[in-house]
Amino acid sequence: VGPTNVADQECCIGRGLAAIRCNEQTNQEFVLAALRLFESDLVKKGSGSTFQAINRDDLLNLSIPLPPLPEQKRIAGILTEKMAVVEKARLAAEARLKAAKELPSAYLREVFEGEKAKKWPVISLGEAGEVVSGVTLGRKLNVTAVREVPYLRVANVKDGHLDLSDIKTVEVTESEAKKWRLQKGDILLTEGGDPDKLGRGSFWNDEIPECIHQNHIFRVRFPKDQYLPEFLSAQMSSGYGKAYFLAHAKQTTGIATINQQVLKAFPLLVPPLRDQMQISEEFSSQSIAATILIASISDELNAIKKLPSALLRQAFAGEL
């Protein structure tokens, strides 16, 4: 209930819309501004169990201030001018926010797709480490000696981090708990989802004792003296990694998946361990700086988004 716009062409409307056509005594921009100011009043009149709605009488009985036409035009003109400035500021802030969010990815692109990376040794992921999937949910256990342990779902594994705010448990045998138990430094990757999230993942840092993972998450375990988890995780979540997964994924309508064979064949770039550490530290610094910048721009953007309401209140309080 309440959102408004202006028809930019001749058209028909459906049942869920009402059309308002101004007469010669009212200015269209002024009335539109009034409707937007009093949108919350219209929302309060909404009723219905399936979805909220208002009726014709609710709209007809809405009262708005209506000064003489010249004053309406004056106020509408000022509002149009100020709203254009606000819109320009909003678009600029959104552009800066988008650029800030892309900073870590830009750094990874420079690292893994640059000239230096072309000189690094390349081996398959299967040669470098052990790749396994986890517990299948809903399976029947024909033994009595089971216990509950926490496990990671696909929803817990995000692109570049883990969301451990909601952890479920599953019944497993002691041997299964040992088989799938996560160790510090394990890389975790999802097997599928939206194409842009394909192969998303992060690394495990012993956040939860005795935690395992479900079968739609791959666990990759590397020798700790040869590979840095932060570096490997960053590589697979980079544009370099995503391009490989997307090129080799099995795709259905809106969903893309990879299997163990595809993951094991991933062409892993392996620079010396000291380079892995340097890149990981720089990426961490870039990510922290980007997070701070994103928070700052987001605050600015939220403040800008509040300006139209403030301008409308000023206009109808006679302060413009």
Short mmCIF file of C-alpha atoms in Angstrom, two decimals, residues 25-263:
data_model
loop_
_atom_site.label_atom_id
_atom_site.label_comp_id
_atom_site.label_asym_id
_atom_site.label_seq_id
_atom_site.Cartn_x
_atom_site.Cartn_y
_atom_site.Cartn_z
CA GLN A 25 -6.47 23.62 -9.85
CA THR A 26 -3.78 21.17 -8.80
CA ASN A 27 -0.16 20.67 -9.75
CA GLN A 28 0.82 17.06 -10.50
CA GLU A 29 4.26 17.26 -8.85
CA PHE A 30 2.76 18.84 -5.73
CA VAL A 31 0.09 16.15 -5.37
CA LEU A 32 2.66 13.41 -5.95
CA ALA A 33 4.84 14.90 -3.20
CA ALA A 34 1.83 15.01 -0.85
CA LEU A 35 0.98 11.38 -1.53
CA ARG A 36 4.56 10.37 -0.79
CA LEU A 37 4.58 12.37 2.43
CA PHE A 38 1.32 10.83 3.63
CA GLU A 39 2.10 7.31 2.41
CA SER A 40 2.33 6.06 6.02
CA ASP A 41 -1.24 7.29 6.64
CA LEU A 42 -2.46 5.25 3.70
CA VAL A 43 -0.56 2.21 4.93
CA LYS A 44 -2.33 2.42 8.29
CA LYS A 45 -5.67 2.19 6.49
CA GLY A 46 -4.68 -1.09 4.85
CA SER A 47 -6.53 -4.26 5.79
CA GLY A 48 -6.72 -7.87 4.64
CA SER A 49 -5.43 -11.26 5.77
CA THR A 50 -3.65 -12.35 2.58
CA PHE A 51 -2.21 -8.93 1.73
CA GLN A 52 -2.86 -5.39 2.88
CA ALA A 53 -5.06 -3.20 0.69
CA ILE A 54 -7.03 0.05 0.77
CA ASN A 55 -10.23 0.84 -1.10
CA ARG A 56 -11.39 3.74 -3.25
CA ASP A 57 -13.00 5.55 -0.32
CA ASP A 58 -9.78 5.41 1.71
CA LEU A 59 -8.02 7.21 -1.11
CA LEU A 60 -10.81 9.69 -1.78
CA ASN A 61 -11.00 10.64 1.90
CA LEU A 62 -7.27 11.29 2.24
CA SER A 63 -6.77 14.96 3.12
CA ILE A 64 -3.76 16.88 1.85
CA PRO A 65 -2.79 20.55 2.26
CA LEU A 66 -3.63 22.47 -0.92
CA PRO A 67 -2.35 26.04 -1.23
CA PRO A 68 -3.16 28.18 -4.28
CA LEU A 69 -1.85 26.85 -7.58
CA PRO A 70 1.09 29.31 -7.86
CA GLU A 71 2.29 28.23 -4.41
CA GLN A 72 1.90 24.58 -5.35
CA LYS A 73 4.08 25.17 -8.41
CA ARG A 74 6.67 27.08 -6.38
CA ILE A 75 6.94 24.32 -3.76
CA ALA A 76 6.96 21.59 -6.42
CA GLY A 77 9.73 23.39 -8.30
CA ILE A 78 11.92 23.67 -5.21
CA LEU A 79 11.28 20.05 -4.32
CA THR A 80 12.10 18.87 -7.84
CA GLU A 81 15.38 20.78 -7.76
CA LYS A 82 16.39 19.55 -4.31
CA MET A 83 15.29 15.95 -5.01
CA ALA A 84 17.46 15.96 -8.15
CA VAL A 85 20.46 16.93 -6.02
CA VAL A 86 19.63 14.17 -3.52
CA GLU A 87 19.24 11.62 -6.31
CA LYS A 88 22.60 12.62 -7.77
CA ALA A 89 24.20 12.19 -4.34
CA ARG A 90 22.51 8.80 -3.90
CA LEU A 91 23.74 7.51 -7.24
CA ALA A 92 27.27 8.73 -6.49
CA ALA A 93 27.27 7.05 -3.07
CA GLU A 94 25.94 3.80 -4.55
CA ALA A 95 28.68 3.88 -7.19
CA ARG A 96 31.34 4.38 -4.51
CA LEU A 97 29.79 1.60 -2.42
CA LYS A 98 29.89 -0.79 -5.37
CA ALA A 99 33.53 0.13 -6.04
CA ALA A 100 34.44 -0.38 -2.37
CA LYS A 101 32.83 -3.83 -2.36
CA GLU A 102 34.87 -4.79 -5.42
CA LEU A 103 38.26 -3.76 -3.95
CA PRO A 104 39.16 -7.21 -2.48
CA SER A 105 38.12 -8.93 -5.72
CA ALA A 106 40.18 -6.46 -7.73
CA TYR A 107 43.24 -7.27 -5.63
CA LEU A 108 42.71 -11.02 -6.10
CA ARG A 109 42.29 -10.52 -9.83
CA GLU A 110 45.58 -8.65 -9.94
CA VAL A 111 47.29 -11.45 -7.96
CA PHE A 112 45.93 -14.55 -9.69
CA GLU A 113 45.52 -13.23 -13.21
CA GLY A 114 48.64 -11.07 -13.36
CA GLU A 115 51.95 -11.72 -15.08
CA LYS A 116 53.63 -13.00 -11.91
CA ALA A 117 51.01 -15.72 -11.44
CA LYS A 118 51.77 -17.11 -14.91
CA LYS A 119 55.22 -18.13 -13.65
CA TRP A 120 53.98 -20.04 -10.60
CA PRO A 121 53.92 -23.86 -10.60
CA VAL A 122 50.49 -25.38 -11.26
CA ILE A 123 49.28 -28.70 -9.85
CA SER A 124 45.84 -30.23 -9.56
CA LEU A 125 44.00 -29.77 -6.29
CA GLY A 126 43.71 -33.54 -5.96
CA GLU A 127 47.51 -33.85 -6.01
CA ALA A 128 47.94 -31.13 -3.40
CA GLY A 129 45.37 -32.29 -0.87
CA GLU A 130 42.58 -34.66 0.14
CA VAL A 131 39.06 -33.90 -1.12
CA VAL A 132 36.04 -35.46 0.63
CA SER A 133 32.33 -34.77 0.96
CA GLY A 134 30.49 -35.04 4.27
CA VAL A 135 27.57 -36.70 6.01
CA THR A 136 24.35 -37.39 4.12
CA LEU A 137 21.39 -36.07 6.06
CA GLY A 138 18.31 -38.20 6.65
CA ARG A 139 20.10 -41.52 6.21
CA LYS A 140 19.09 -44.51 8.36
CA LEU A 141 21.59 -45.83 10.90
CA ASN A 142 21.35 -49.52 11.79
CA VAL A 143 23.37 -49.12 14.97
CA THR A 144 22.50 -47.91 18.44
CA ALA A 145 25.86 -46.38 19.36
CA VAL A 146 25.36 -42.91 17.91
CA ARG A 147 25.68 -39.41 19.25
CA GLU A 148 24.84 -35.89 18.13
CA VAL A 149 27.55 -33.62 16.79
CA PRO A 150 27.36 -30.16 15.21
CA TYR A 151 27.61 -29.98 11.43
CA LEU A 152 27.95 -27.31 8.77
CA ARG A 153 25.17 -26.84 6.21
CA VAL A 154 25.46 -25.10 2.86
CA ALA A 155 23.83 -22.08 4.50
CA ASN A 156 26.79 -21.81 6.89
CA VAL A 157 29.39 -21.56 4.12
CA LYS A 158 29.47 -18.13 2.52
CA ASP A 159 31.76 -16.59 -0.07
CA GLY A 160 34.91 -15.78 1.87
CA HIS A 161 33.58 -16.42 5.38
CA LEU A 162 31.54 -18.80 7.54
CA ASP A 163 28.21 -17.91 9.14
CA LEU A 164 28.10 -19.90 12.39
CA SER A 165 25.12 -18.10 13.94
CA ASP A 166 22.81 -21.10 13.41
CA ILE A 167 24.41 -24.54 13.78
CA LYS A 168 22.39 -27.77 13.59
CA THR A 169 23.33 -31.21 14.92
CA VAL A 170 23.18 -34.68 13.37
CA GLU A 171 23.47 -38.22 14.73
CA VAL A 172 26.60 -40.10 13.66
CA THR A 173 28.62 -43.09 14.77
CA GLU A 174 31.96 -42.61 16.47
CA SER A 175 33.84 -43.67 13.33
CA GLU A 176 31.84 -41.21 11.22
CA ALA A 177 32.49 -38.40 13.68
CA LYS A 178 36.20 -39.10 13.39
CA LYS A 179 36.06 -39.42 9.58
CA TRP A 180 34.31 -36.08 8.98
CA ARG A 181 35.64 -34.05 11.92
CA LEU A 182 36.99 -30.73 10.71
CA GLN A 183 40.55 -29.69 11.45
CA LYS A 184 42.02 -26.22 11.59
CA GLY A 185 43.02 -25.09 8.12
CA ASP A 186 40.52 -27.26 6.20
CA ILE A 187 39.12 -25.53 3.10
CA LEU A 188 35.33 -25.71 2.79
CA LEU A 189 33.57 -25.32 -0.57
CA THR A 190 29.92 -25.72 -1.56
CA GLU A 191 29.12 -28.01 -4.47
CA GLY A 192 26.52 -25.79 -6.08
CA GLY A 193 23.91 -23.05 -6.06
CA ASP A 194 23.44 -19.85 -8.03
CA PRO A 195 26.09 -19.63 -10.79
CA ASP A 196 27.61 -16.49 -9.26
CA LYS A 197 28.03 -18.31 -5.93
CA LEU A 198 29.46 -21.51 -7.39
CA GLY A 199 32.40 -22.91 -5.42
CA ARG A 200 31.95 -20.39 -2.64
CA GLY A 201 33.79 -21.16 0.55
CA SER A 202 36.27 -20.34 3.27
CA PHE A 203 38.55 -22.16 5.69
CA TRP A 204 37.96 -23.72 9.10
CA ASN A 205 39.63 -22.25 12.17
CA ASP A 206 38.45 -24.63 14.92
CA GLU A 207 35.51 -22.41 15.79
CA ILE A 208 33.31 -25.29 17.06
CA PRO A 209 34.62 -28.49 18.74
CA GLU A 210 33.91 -31.81 16.97
CA CYS A 211 32.15 -30.13 14.07
CA ILE A 212 31.62 -32.07 10.81
CA HIS A 213 30.08 -31.08 7.46
CA GLN A 214 27.25 -32.27 5.26
CA ASN A 215 27.63 -33.97 1.88
CA HIS A 216 26.91 -30.84 -0.19
CA ILE A 217 30.08 -29.28 1.19
CA PHE A 218 33.52 -30.42 0.09
CA ARG A 219 36.37 -30.44 2.56
CA VAL A 220 39.91 -30.06 1.24
CA ARG A 221 42.81 -30.83 3.58
CA PHE A 222 46.38 -29.81 2.70
CA PRO A 223 49.82 -30.39 4.23
CA LYS A 224 50.23 -27.38 6.54
CA ASP A 225 53.95 -26.96 5.78
CA GLN A 226 53.35 -26.44 2.06
CA TYR A 227 50.10 -24.52 1.73
CA LEU A 228 48.51 -21.62 3.58
CA PRO A 229 44.71 -22.02 4.05
CA GLU A 230 44.08 -18.28 3.70
CA PHE A 231 45.93 -18.23 0.38
CA LEU A 232 44.18 -21.30 -1.03
CA SER A 233 40.75 -20.08 0.05
CA ALA A 234 41.39 -16.67 -1.53
CA GLN A 235 42.56 -18.31 -4.77
CA MET A 236 39.46 -20.45 -5.13
CA SER A 237 37.13 -17.54 -4.36
CA SER A 238 38.94 -15.23 -6.79
CA GLY A 239 37.86 -14.55 -10.35
CA TYR A 240 40.45 -17.10 -11.43
CA GLY A 241 38.81 -19.78 -9.29
CA LYS A 242 35.22 -18.84 -10.09
CA ALA A 243 35.96 -18.88 -13.83
CA TYR A 244 37.24 -22.45 -13.56
CA PHE A 245 34.25 -23.67 -11.55
CA LEU A 246 31.75 -21.97 -13.85
CA ALA A 247 33.43 -23.39 -16.96
CA HIS A 248 33.35 -26.96 -15.61
CA ALA A 249 30.03 -26.93 -13.71
CA LYS A 250 26.96 -28.90 -14.59
CA GLN A 251 24.18 -26.35 -15.10
CA THR A 252 20.42 -26.66 -14.93
CA THR A 253 17.84 -23.87 -14.72
CA GLY A 254 19.42 -21.26 -12.46
CA ILE A 255 21.59 -23.83 -10.64
CA ALA A 256 25.21 -24.85 -11.20
CA THR A 257 27.01 -27.72 -9.47
CA ILE A 258 30.49 -29.23 -9.36
CA ASN A 259 31.54 -32.74 -8.34
CA GLN A 260 34.66 -34.13 -6.67
CA GLN A 261 36.34 -34.84 -9.99
CA VAL A 262 35.98 -31.24 -11.10
CA LEU A 263 37.25 -29.99 -7.76
#
